[in-house]
Amino acid sequence: MELCRLLEFNEKGDDRGKLVIVEGKKDVPFEIKRLFYIYGSDSDVVRGKHANRDSEFVLINVSGTSKVMVTDGNEKQIVELTKPRQGVYLPKMVWKEMYDFSPDSVLLVLASTHYDCGEYIRDYDEYLKLK
Ligand code: TYD
């Protein structure tokens, strides 16, 4: 199964600066129903540590940098997010952890669903059993 996919978004640049465009079902493989962003996390913090039964996500460091570890219990991949025009797509049912946040990190997350705490699997052993 696919653990994650790197995405490179269109960037329009001119003498006024840069503009990145992300459209649902076009630049990301789902309709965007929700977005949230994570900032102010210390560099030793590990966030995420869960899998989602129903949600797909795209993570973008619109400022600063962070790392994303994705695993299905067998394979493991680590992605470094270093550019605002770069994203990582995470399918349903992968275990993810976000860490190594730079002080200026703003991690934007696009989601395919509205929030439902019931679809989160927050226990790694339970995740492995469900897989
Ligand atoms: P959490 O899932 O722990 O964040 P992360 O995985 O990014 O470290 O979420 C932190 C809190 O915010 C938790 O109480 C649930 C709540 N929350 C929402 O209410 N809606 C949302 O869309 C998200 C992502 C979290």
mmCIF file of N, CA and C and ligand atoms in Angstrom:
data_model
loop_
_atom_site.group_PDB
_atom_site.id
_atom_site.type_symbol
_atom_site.label_atom_id
_atom_site.label_comp_id
_atom_site.label_asym_id
_atom_site.label_seq_id
_atom_site.Cartn_x
_atom_site.Cartn_y
_atom_site.Cartn_z
ATOM 1 N N MET A 1 0.843 -1.208 0.000
ATOM 2 C CA MET A 1 0.000 0.000 0.000
ATOM 3 C C MET A 1 0.874 1.252 0.000
ATOM 4 N N GLU A 2 0.305 2.309 -0.561
ATOM 5 C CA GLU A 2 1.028 3.586 -0.626
ATOM 6 C C GLU A 2 1.065 4.234 0.759
ATOM 7 N N LEU A 3 2.266 4.549 1.241
ATOM 8 C CA LEU A 3 2.387 5.179 2.559
ATOM 9 C C LEU A 3 2.154 6.678 2.492
ATOM 10 N N CYS A 4 2.743 7.286 1.473
ATOM 11 C CA CYS A 4 2.610 8.732 1.310
ATOM 12 C C CYS A 4 3.101 9.097 -0.091
ATOM 13 N N ARG A 5 2.780 10.306 -0.516
ATOM 14 C CA ARG A 5 3.196 10.757 -1.847
ATOM 15 C C ARG A 5 3.618 12.213 -1.768
ATOM 16 N N LEU A 6 4.786 12.507 -2.319
ATOM 17 C CA LEU A 6 5.244 13.900 -2.328
ATOM 18 C C LEU A 6 4.533 14.673 -3.432
ATOM 19 N N LEU A 7 4.130 15.885 -3.110
ATOM 20 C CA LEU A 7 3.445 16.734 -4.079
ATOM 21 C C LEU A 7 4.236 18.026 -4.257
ATOM 22 N N GLU A 8 4.274 18.499 -5.473
ATOM 23 C CA GLU A 8 4.922 19.786 -5.758
ATOM 24 C C GLU A 8 3.852 20.671 -6.395
ATOM 25 N N PHE A 9 3.519 21.774 -5.742
ATOM 26 C CA PHE A 9 2.428 22.621 -6.216
ATOM 27 C C PHE A 9 2.938 23.674 -7.192
ATOM 28 N N ASN A 10 1.983 24.191 -7.977
ATOM 29 C CA ASN A 10 2.305 25.306 -8.877
ATOM 30 C C ASN A 10 2.678 26.520 -8.055
ATOM 31 N N GLU A 11 3.698 27.214 -8.518
ATOM 32 C CA GLU A 11 4.103 28.432 -7.828
ATOM 33 C C GLU A 11 4.152 29.550 -8.861
ATOM 34 N N LYS A 12 3.414 30.595 -8.591
ATOM 35 C CA LYS A 12 3.461 31.777 -9.475
ATOM 36 C C LYS A 12 4.340 32.796 -8.791
ATOM 37 N N GLY A 13 5.372 33.213 -9.471
ATOM 38 C CA GLY A 13 6.268 34.197 -8.880
ATOM 39 C C GLY A 13 6.422 35.400 -9.789
ATOM 40 N N ASP A 14 6.426 36.578 -9.218
ATOM 41 C CA ASP A 14 6.804 37.781 -9.962
ATOM 42 C C ASP A 14 7.462 38.732 -8.971
ATOM 43 N N ASP A 15 7.662 39.980 -9.397
ATOM 44 C CA ASP A 15 8.429 40.875 -8.517
ATOM 45 C C ASP A 15 7.674 41.255 -7.241
ATOM 46 N N ARG A 16 6.401 40.828 -7.137
ATOM 47 C CA ARG A 16 5.640 41.107 -5.914
ATOM 48 C C ARG A 16 5.774 39.987 -4.891
ATOM 49 N N GLY A 17 6.357 38.854 -5.317
ATOM 50 C CA GLY A 17 6.478 37.731 -4.396
ATOM 51 C C GLY A 17 5.944 36.469 -5.029
ATOM 52 N N LYS A 18 5.565 35.506 -4.201
ATOM 53 C CA LYS A 18 5.171 34.195 -4.721
ATOM 54 C C LYS A 18 3.767 33.820 -4.277
ATOM 55 N N LEU A 19 3.142 32.986 -5.064
ATOM 56 C CA LEU A 19 1.788 32.549 -4.777
ATOM 57 C C LEU A 19 1.670 31.074 -5.145
ATOM 58 N N VAL A 20 1.223 30.275 -4.205
ATOM 59 C CA VAL A 20 1.085 28.842 -4.443
ATOM 60 C C VAL A 20 -0.405 28.510 -4.468
ATOM 61 N N ILE A 21 -0.803 27.720 -5.437
ATOM 62 C CA ILE A 21 -2.222 27.383 -5.620
ATOM 63 C C ILE A 21 -2.442 25.906 -5.313
ATOM 64 N N VAL A 22 -3.426 25.630 -4.456
ATOM 65 C CA VAL A 22 -3.765 24.240 -4.139
ATOM 66 C C VAL A 22 -5.271 24.092 -4.288
ATOM 67 N N GLU A 23 -5.713 23.358 -5.306
ATOM 68 C CA GLU A 23 -7.135 23.138 -5.522
ATOM 69 C C GLU A 23 -7.490 21.688 -5.235
ATOM 70 N N GLY A 24 -8.640 21.515 -4.574
ATOM 71 C CA GLY A 24 -9.137 20.172 -4.274
ATOM 72 C C GLY A 24 -9.402 19.397 -5.547
ATOM 73 N N LYS A 25 -9.129 18.122 -5.510
ATOM 74 C CA LYS A 25 -9.362 17.199 -6.629
ATOM 75 C C LYS A 25 -8.503 17.501 -7.851
ATOM 76 N N LYS A 26 -7.605 18.471 -7.709
ATOM 77 C CA LYS A 26 -6.768 18.835 -8.832
ATOM 78 C C LYS A 26 -5.304 18.738 -8.396
ATOM 79 N N ASP A 27 -4.961 19.548 -7.413
ATOM 80 C CA ASP A 27 -3.585 19.541 -6.908
ATOM 81 C C ASP A 27 -3.430 18.592 -5.728
ATOM 82 N N VAL A 28 -4.558 18.283 -5.064
ATOM 83 C CA VAL A 28 -4.574 17.236 -4.031
ATOM 84 C C VAL A 28 -5.668 16.257 -4.428
ATOM 85 N N PRO A 29 -5.517 14.961 -4.068
ATOM 86 C CA PRO A 29 -6.431 13.957 -4.633
ATOM 87 C C PRO A 29 -7.784 13.839 -3.926
ATOM 88 N N PHE A 30 -8.243 14.905 -3.258
ATOM 89 C CA PHE A 30 -9.560 14.858 -2.609
ATOM 90 C C PHE A 30 -10.146 16.264 -2.550
ATOM 91 N N GLU A 31 -11.458 16.342 -2.319
ATOM 92 C CA GLU A 31 -12.102 17.633 -2.051
ATOM 93 C C GLU A 31 -11.690 18.064 -0.648
ATOM 94 N N ILE A 32 -11.321 19.315 -0.496
ATOM 95 C CA ILE A 32 -10.850 19.790 0.809
ATOM 96 C C ILE A 32 -12.069 20.199 1.647
ATOM 97 N N LYS A 33 -12.239 19.497 2.791
ATOM 98 C CA LYS A 33 -13.384 19.808 3.657
ATOM 99 C C LYS A 33 -12.976 20.597 4.895
ATOM 100 N N ARG A 34 -11.675 20.563 5.208
ATOM 101 C CA ARG A 34 -11.227 21.158 6.474
ATOM 102 C C ARG A 34 -9.761 21.521 6.316
ATOM 103 N N LEU A 35 -9.366 22.576 6.989
ATOM 104 C CA LEU A 35 -7.926 22.818 7.132
ATOM 105 C C LEU A 35 -7.645 23.245 8.546
ATOM 106 N N PHE A 36 -6.473 22.907 9.015
ATOM 107 C CA PHE A 36 -6.009 23.383 10.316
ATOM 108 C C PHE A 36 -4.503 23.570 10.199
ATOM 109 N N TYR A 37 -3.954 24.310 11.126
ATOM 110 C CA TYR A 37 -2.505 24.490 11.073
ATOM 111 C C TYR A 37 -1.915 24.439 12.465
ATOM 112 N N ILE A 38 -0.685 23.984 12.486
ATOM 113 C CA ILE A 38 0.021 23.693 13.726
ATOM 114 C C ILE A 38 1.249 24.597 13.775
ATOM 115 N N TYR A 39 1.383 25.361 14.832
ATOM 116 C CA TYR A 39 2.581 26.202 14.984
ATOM 117 C C TYR A 39 2.869 26.354 16.469
ATOM 118 N N GLY A 40 4.058 26.838 16.794
ATOM 119 C CA GLY A 40 4.419 27.031 18.197
ATOM 120 C C GLY A 40 4.795 25.732 18.898
ATOM 121 N N SER A 41 5.081 24.682 18.124
ATOM 122 C CA SER A 41 5.525 23.424 18.736
ATOM 123 C C SER A 41 7.035 23.460 18.915
ATOM 124 N N ASP A 42 7.508 23.130 20.098
ATOM 125 C CA ASP A 42 8.956 23.074 20.342
ATOM 126 C C ASP A 42 9.577 21.964 19.500
ATOM 127 N N SER A 43 10.896 22.069 19.305
ATOM 128 C CA SER A 43 11.586 21.126 18.416
ATOM 129 C C SER A 43 11.594 19.702 18.978
ATOM 130 N N ASP A 44 11.385 19.548 20.295
ATOM 131 C CA ASP A 44 11.386 18.183 20.866
ATOM 132 C C ASP A 44 9.975 17.586 20.971
ATOM 133 N N VAL A 45 8.995 18.291 20.448
ATOM 134 C CA VAL A 45 7.603 17.805 20.515
ATOM 135 C C VAL A 45 7.345 16.831 19.367
ATOM 136 N N VAL A 46 6.617 15.759 19.661
ATOM 137 C CA VAL A 46 6.145 14.856 18.607
ATOM 138 C C VAL A 46 4.621 14.939 18.583
ATOM 139 N N ARG A 47 4.071 15.332 17.457
ATOM 140 C CA ARG A 47 2.614 15.446 17.319
ATOM 141 C C ARG A 47 2.077 14.326 16.434
ATOM 142 N N GLY A 48 0.762 14.299 16.272
ATOM 143 C CA GLY A 48 0.160 13.235 15.486
ATOM 144 C C GLY A 48 0.086 11.996 16.354
ATOM 145 N N LYS A 49 0.877 10.978 16.031
ATOM 146 C CA LYS A 49 0.847 9.691 16.733
ATOM 147 C C LYS A 49 -0.563 9.110 16.665
ATOM 148 N N HIS A 50 -1.082 9.044 15.466
ATOM 149 C CA HIS A 50 -2.390 8.447 15.258
ATOM 150 C C HIS A 50 -2.567 8.055 13.800
ATOM 151 N N ALA A 51 -3.595 7.253 13.592
ATOM 152 C CA ALA A 51 -4.021 6.913 12.230
ATOM 153 C C ALA A 51 -5.492 7.296 12.124
ATOM 154 N N ASN A 52 -5.934 7.519 10.894
ATOM 155 C CA ASN A 52 -7.330 7.893 10.672
ATOM 156 C C ASN A 52 -8.001 6.868 9.778
ATOM 157 N N ARG A 53 -9.143 6.375 10.247
ATOM 158 C CA ARG A 53 -9.871 5.379 9.460
ATOM 159 C C ARG A 53 -10.391 5.958 8.150
ATOM 160 N N ASP A 54 -10.839 7.221 8.186
ATOM 161 C CA ASP A 54 -11.565 7.770 7.035
ATOM 162 C C ASP A 54 -10.898 8.965 6.360
ATOM 163 N N SER A 55 -9.962 9.620 7.037
ATOM 164 C CA SER A 55 -9.452 10.885 6.510
ATOM 165 C C SER A 55 -8.174 10.719 5.715
ATOM 166 N N GLU A 56 -8.087 11.509 4.650
ATOM 167 C CA GLU A 56 -6.833 11.685 3.924
ATOM 168 C C GLU A 56 -6.357 13.104 4.216
ATOM 169 N N PHE A 57 -5.046 13.296 4.178
ATOM 170 C CA PHE A 57 -4.482 14.599 4.516
ATOM 171 C C PHE A 57 -3.403 14.989 3.520
ATOM 172 N N VAL A 58 -3.207 16.303 3.401
ATOM 173 C CA VAL A 58 -1.993 16.831 2.770
ATOM 174 C C VAL A 58 -1.373 17.810 3.754
ATOM 175 N N LEU A 59 -0.099 17.628 4.033
ATOM 176 C CA LEU A 59 0.630 18.474 4.976
ATOM 177 C C LEU A 59 1.589 19.374 4.200
ATOM 178 N N ILE A 60 1.566 20.648 4.551
ATOM 179 C CA ILE A 60 2.417 21.637 3.867
ATOM 180 C C ILE A 60 3.046 22.549 4.916
ATOM 181 N N ASN A 61 4.349 22.646 4.916
ATOM 182 C CA ASN A 61 5.004 23.644 5.776
ATOM 183 C C ASN A 61 4.985 24.988 5.034
ATOM 184 N N VAL A 62 3.972 25.801 5.304
ATOM 185 C CA VAL A 62 3.900 27.093 4.609
ATOM 186 C C VAL A 62 4.963 28.050 5.128
ATOM 187 N N SER A 63 5.477 27.758 6.315
ATOM 188 C CA SER A 63 6.639 28.478 6.846
ATOM 189 C C SER A 63 7.483 27.469 7.609
ATOM 190 N N GLY A 64 8.796 27.661 7.582
ATOM 191 C CA GLY A 64 9.686 26.804 8.366
ATOM 192 C C GLY A 64 9.722 25.377 7.860
ATOM 193 N N THR A 65 10.152 24.482 8.717
ATOM 194 C CA THR A 65 10.353 23.083 8.330
ATOM 195 C C THR A 65 9.884 22.142 9.441
ATOM 196 N N SER A 66 9.585 20.911 9.034
ATOM 197 C CA SER A 66 9.297 19.840 9.997
ATOM 198 C C SER A 66 9.510 18.513 9.291
ATOM 199 N N LYS A 67 9.409 17.450 10.060
ATOM 200 C CA LYS A 67 9.513 16.106 9.463
ATOM 201 C C LYS A 67 8.235 15.334 9.741
ATOM 202 N N VAL A 68 7.919 14.435 8.825
ATOM 203 C CA VAL A 68 6.745 13.582 8.975
ATOM 204 C C VAL A 68 7.200 12.137 8.809
ATOM 205 N N MET A 69 6.926 11.324 9.817
ATOM 206 C CA MET A 69 7.211 9.889 9.736
ATOM 207 C C MET A 69 5.883 9.193 9.473
ATOM 208 N N VAL A 70 5.881 8.322 8.468
ATOM 209 C CA VAL A 70 4.673 7.578 8.123
ATOM 210 C C VAL A 70 5.011 6.094 8.118
ATOM 211 N N THR A 71 4.167 5.298 8.739
ATOM 212 C CA THR A 71 4.406 3.849 8.723
ATOM 213 C C THR A 71 3.071 3.112 8.654
ATOM 214 N N ASP A 72 3.129 1.884 8.155
ATOM 215 C CA ASP A 72 1.960 1.007 8.209
ATOM 216 C C ASP A 72 2.259 -0.195 9.108
ATOM 217 N N GLY A 73 3.340 -0.075 9.871
ATOM 218 C CA GLY A 73 3.746 -1.172 10.742
ATOM 219 C C GLY A 73 4.833 -2.025 10.122
ATOM 220 N N ASN A 74 4.941 -1.996 8.795
ATOM 221 C CA ASN A 74 6.000 -2.716 8.080
ATOM 222 C C ASN A 74 6.989 -1.734 7.468
ATOM 223 N N GLU A 75 6.486 -1.009 6.485
ATOM 224 C CA GLU A 75 7.306 0.010 5.817
ATOM 225 C C GLU A 75 7.268 1.293 6.628
ATOM 226 N N LYS A 76 8.326 2.086 6.454
ATOM 227 C CA LYS A 76 8.371 3.371 7.143
ATOM 228 C C LYS A 76 9.020 4.398 6.219
ATOM 229 N N GLN A 77 8.464 5.585 6.190
ATOM 230 C CA GLN A 77 9.049 6.637 5.374
ATOM 231 C C GLN A 77 9.127 7.926 6.175
ATOM 232 N N ILE A 78 10.211 8.675 5.962
ATOM 233 C CA ILE A 78 10.352 9.971 6.627
ATOM 234 C C ILE A 78 10.452 11.036 5.550
ATOM 235 N N VAL A 79 9.602 12.034 5.655
ATOM 236 C CA VAL A 79 9.583 13.126 4.683
ATOM 237 C C VAL A 79 9.954 14.407 5.401
ATOM 238 N N GLU A 80 10.846 15.169 4.781
ATOM 239 C CA GLU A 80 11.216 16.464 5.331
ATOM 240 C C GLU A 80 10.489 17.532 4.533
ATOM 241 N N LEU A 81 9.696 18.321 5.209
ATOM 242 C CA LEU A 81 8.964 19.398 4.543
ATOM 243 C C LEU A 81 9.775 20.680 4.704
ATOM 244 N N THR A 82 10.249 21.218 3.595
ATOM 245 C CA THR A 82 11.193 22.342 3.666
ATOM 246 C C THR A 82 10.797 23.537 2.804
ATOM 247 N N LYS A 83 9.721 23.374 1.998
ATOM 248 C CA LYS A 83 9.374 24.456 1.067
ATOM 249 C C LYS A 83 7.860 24.645 1.042
ATOM 250 N N PRO A 84 7.391 25.898 0.966
ATOM 251 C CA PRO A 84 5.946 26.131 0.931
ATOM 252 C C PRO A 84 5.253 25.524 -0.293
ATOM 253 N N ARG A 85 6.013 25.247 -1.338
ATOM 254 C CA ARG A 85 5.366 24.692 -2.529
ATOM 255 C C ARG A 85 5.347 23.154 -2.522
ATOM 256 N N GLN A 86 5.802 22.581 -1.420
ATOM 257 C CA GLN A 86 5.916 21.124 -1.343
ATOM 258 C C GLN A 86 4.894 20.593 -0.328
ATOM 259 N N GLY A 87 4.286 19.468 -0.652
ATOM 260 C CA GLY A 87 3.341 18.862 0.282
ATOM 261 C C GLY A 87 3.546 17.369 0.345
ATOM 262 N N VAL A 88 2.940 16.746 1.351
ATOM 263 C CA VAL A 88 2.953 15.283 1.389
ATOM 264 C C VAL A 88 1.514 14.810 1.593
ATOM 265 N N TYR A 89 1.108 13.894 0.722
ATOM 266 C CA TYR A 89 -0.230 13.309 0.790
ATOM 267 C C TYR A 89 -0.181 12.046 1.639
ATOM 268 N N LEU A 90 -1.087 11.959 2.611
ATOM 269 C CA LEU A 90 -1.174 10.774 3.461
ATOM 270 C C LEU A 90 -2.541 10.116 3.265
ATOM 271 N N PRO A 91 -2.578 8.874 2.811
ATOM 272 C CA PRO A 91 -3.855 8.186 2.631
ATOM 273 C C PRO A 91 -4.459 7.771 3.975
ATOM 274 N N LYS A 92 -5.637 7.171 3.915
ATOM 275 C CA LYS A 92 -6.282 6.654 5.135
ATOM 276 C C LYS A 92 -5.437 5.555 5.764
ATOM 277 N N MET A 93 -5.573 5.405 7.060
ATOM 278 C CA MET A 93 -5.021 4.252 7.785
ATOM 279 C C MET A 93 -3.497 4.112 7.729
ATOM 280 N N VAL A 94 -2.799 5.253 7.685
ATOM 281 C CA VAL A 94 -1.354 5.195 7.933
ATOM 282 C C VAL A 94 -1.091 5.847 9.281
ATOM 283 N N TRP A 95 -0.083 5.347 9.978
ATOM 284 C CA TRP A 95 0.316 5.928 11.267
ATOM 285 C C TRP A 95 1.292 7.070 10.986
ATOM 286 N N LYS A 96 1.028 8.229 11.594
ATOM 287 C CA LYS A 96 1.872 9.394 11.295
ATOM 288 C C LYS A 96 2.347 10.101 12.551
ATOM 289 N N GLU A 97 3.547 10.640 12.455
ATOM 290 C CA GLU A 97 4.108 11.452 13.538
ATOM 291 C C GLU A 97 4.798 12.653 12.908
ATOM 292 N N MET A 98 4.574 13.820 13.504
ATOM 293 C CA MET A 98 5.205 15.054 13.007
ATOM 294 C C MET A 98 6.134 15.568 14.093
ATOM 295 N N TYR A 99 7.349 15.970 13.707
ATOM 296 C CA TYR A 99 8.355 16.319 14.711
ATOM 297 C C TYR A 99 9.442 17.199 14.086
ATOM 298 N N ASP A 100 10.433 17.539 14.890
ATOM 299 C CA ASP A 100 11.546 18.398 14.420
ATOM 300 C C ASP A 100 11.044 19.729 13.861
ATOM 301 N N PHE A 101 10.114 20.336 14.566
ATOM 302 C CA PHE A 101 9.554 21.611 14.093
ATOM 303 C C PHE A 101 10.588 22.722 14.269
ATOM 304 N N SER A 102 10.809 23.505 13.227
ATOM 305 C CA SER A 102 11.659 24.689 13.366
ATOM 306 C C SER A 102 10.856 25.756 14.127
ATOM 307 N N PRO A 103 11.530 26.724 14.742
ATOM 308 C CA PRO A 103 10.796 27.735 15.525
ATOM 309 C C PRO A 103 9.753 28.486 14.697
ATOM 310 N N ASP A 104 10.009 28.636 13.377
ATOM 311 C CA ASP A 104 9.069 29.365 12.518
ATOM 312 C C ASP A 104 8.122 28.432 11.761
ATOM 313 N N SER A 105 8.041 27.170 12.205
ATOM 314 C CA SER A 105 7.222 26.202 11.470
ATOM 315 C C SER A 105 5.727 26.509 11.595
ATOM 316 N N VAL A 106 5.076 26.620 10.444
ATOM 317 C CA VAL A 106 3.613 26.646 10.389
ATOM 318 C C VAL A 106 3.225 25.497 9.463
ATOM 319 N N LEU A 107 2.676 24.454 10.061
ATOM 320 C CA LEU A 107 2.351 23.256 9.299
ATOM 321 C C LEU A 107 0.859 23.276 8.976
ATOM 322 N N LEU A 108 0.575 23.519 7.703
ATOM 323 C CA LEU A 108 -0.815 23.573 7.234
ATOM 324 C C LEU A 108 -1.257 22.163 6.862
ATOM 325 N N VAL A 109 -2.449 21.782 7.328
ATOM 326 C CA VAL A 109 -2.968 20.445 7.029
ATOM 327 C C VAL A 109 -4.314 20.579 6.317
ATOM 328 N N LEU A 110 -4.417 19.992 5.140
ATOM 329 C CA LEU A 110 -5.676 19.926 4.407
ATOM 330 C C LEU A 110 -6.263 18.540 4.630
ATOM 331 N N ALA A 111 -7.563 18.483 4.897
ATOM 332 C CA ALA A 111 -8.188 17.198 5.215
ATOM 333 C C ALA A 111 -9.389 16.945 4.313
ATOM 334 N N SER A 112 -9.655 15.665 4.067
ATOM 335 C CA SER A 112 -10.760 15.278 3.182
ATOM 336 C C SER A 112 -12.087 15.165 3.929
ATOM 337 N N THR A 113 -12.056 15.325 5.253
ATOM 338 C CA THR A 113 -13.269 15.136 6.072
ATOM 339 C C THR A 113 -13.438 16.279 7.064
ATOM 340 N N HIS A 114 -14.655 16.393 7.578
ATOM 341 C CA HIS A 114 -14.866 17.218 8.768
ATOM 342 C C HIS A 114 -14.360 16.433 9.970
ATOM 343 N N TYR A 115 -14.091 17.144 11.055
ATOM 344 C CA TYR A 115 -13.484 16.481 12.215
ATOM 345 C C TYR A 115 -14.449 15.490 12.863
ATOM 346 N N ASP A 116 -13.941 14.307 13.158
ATOM 347 C CA ASP A 116 -14.707 13.288 13.878
ATOM 348 C C ASP A 116 -13.706 12.519 14.732
ATOM 349 N N CYS A 117 -13.737 12.769 16.031
ATOM 350 C CA CYS A 117 -12.720 12.158 16.905
ATOM 351 C C CYS A 117 -12.833 10.632 16.904
ATOM 352 N N GLY A 118 -14.005 10.107 16.531
ATOM 353 C CA GLY A 118 -14.210 8.657 16.533
ATOM 354 C C GLY A 118 -13.438 7.915 15.458
ATOM 355 N N GLU A 119 -12.960 8.616 14.457
ATOM 356 C CA GLU A 119 -12.236 7.917 13.371
ATOM 357 C C GLU A 119 -10.729 7.881 13.626
ATOM 358 N N TYR A 120 -10.310 8.433 14.779
ATOM 359 C CA TYR A 120 -8.886 8.434 15.110
ATOM 360 C C TYR A 120 -8.514 7.149 15.846
ATOM 361 N N ILE A 121 -7.389 6.576 15.476
ATOM 362 C CA ILE A 121 -6.810 5.452 16.232
ATOM 363 C C ILE A 121 -5.553 6.009 16.874
ATOM 364 N N ARG A 122 -5.561 6.106 18.192
ATOM 365 C CA ARG A 122 -4.459 6.779 18.894
ATOM 366 C C ARG A 122 -3.542 5.809 19.638
ATOM 367 N N ASP A 123 -3.862 4.535 19.572
ATOM 368 C CA ASP A 123 -3.040 3.519 20.241
ATOM 369 C C ASP A 123 -2.333 2.685 19.164
ATOM 370 N N TYR A 124 -0.998 2.657 19.203
ATOM 371 C CA TYR A 124 -0.245 2.024 18.116
ATOM 372 C C TYR A 124 -0.505 0.513 18.055
ATOM 373 N N ASP A 125 -0.622 -0.125 19.223
ATOM 374 C CA ASP A 125 -0.889 -1.575 19.216
ATOM 375 C C ASP A 125 -2.262 -1.877 18.611
ATOM 376 N N GLU A 126 -3.226 -1.029 18.940
ATOM 377 C CA GLU A 126 -4.561 -1.197 18.366
ATOM 378 C C GLU A 126 -4.499 -0.996 16.848
ATOM 379 N N TYR A 127 -3.719 -0.010 16.425
ATOM 380 C CA TYR A 127 -3.555 0.236 14.989
ATOM 381 C C TYR A 127 -2.995 -1.011 14.286
ATOM 382 N N LEU A 128 -1.952 -1.593 14.891
ATOM 383 C CA LEU A 128 -1.338 -2.780 14.276
ATOM 384 C C LEU A 128 -2.322 -3.925 14.183
ATOM 385 N N LYS A 129 -3.169 -4.058 15.203
ATOM 386 C CA LYS A 129 -4.173 -5.127 15.180
ATOM 387 C C LYS A 129 -5.196 -4.889 14.083
ATOM 388 N N LEU A 130 -5.600 -3.629 13.941
ATOM 389 C CA LEU A 130 -6.622 -3.301 12.936
ATOM 390 C C LEU A 130 -6.109 -3.442 11.512
ATOM 391 N N LYS A 131 -4.804 -3.323 11.335
ATOM 392 C CA LYS A 131 -4.218 -3.362 9.990
ATOM 393 C C LYS A 131 -4.398 -4.726 9.365
HETATM 394 P P1 TYD B 1 -4.590 16.364 17.892
HETATM 395 O O1 TYD B 1 -5.285 15.403 16.985
HETATM 396 O O2 TYD B 1 -3.989 15.849 19.146
HETATM 397 O O3 TYD B 1 -3.506 17.189 17.086
HETATM 398 P P2 TYD B 1 -2.193 16.617 16.321
HETATM 399 O O4 TYD B 1 -2.484 15.248 15.867
HETATM 400 O O5 TYD B 1 -2.021 17.525 15.179
HETATM 401 O O6 TYD B 1 -1.055 16.706 17.272
HETATM 402 O O7 TYD B 1 -5.647 17.524 18.234
HETATM 403 C C1 TYD B 1 -5.484 18.413 19.308
HETATM 404 C C2 TYD B 1 -6.863 18.822 19.808
HETATM 405 O O8 TYD B 1 -7.588 19.533 18.810
HETATM 406 C C3 TYD B 1 -7.721 17.644 20.223
HETATM 407 O O9 TYD B 1 -8.416 17.995 21.402
HETATM 408 C C4 TYD B 1 -8.706 17.488 19.082
HETATM 409 C C5 TYD B 1 -8.827 18.889 18.547
HETATM 410 N N1 TYD B 1 -9.094 18.964 17.099
HETATM 411 C C6 TYD B 1 -10.336 19.388 16.635
HETATM 412 O O10 TYD B 1 -11.252 19.698 17.426
HETATM 413 N N2 TYD B 1 -10.558 19.468 15.290
HETATM 414 C C7 TYD B 1 -9.596 19.139 14.393
HETATM 415 O O11 TYD B 1 -9.829 19.222 13.158
HETATM 416 C C8 TYD B 1 -8.313 18.682 14.876
HETATM 417 C C9 TYD B 1 -7.220 18.284 13.913
HETATM 418 C C10 TYD B 1 -8.108 18.607 16.230
#
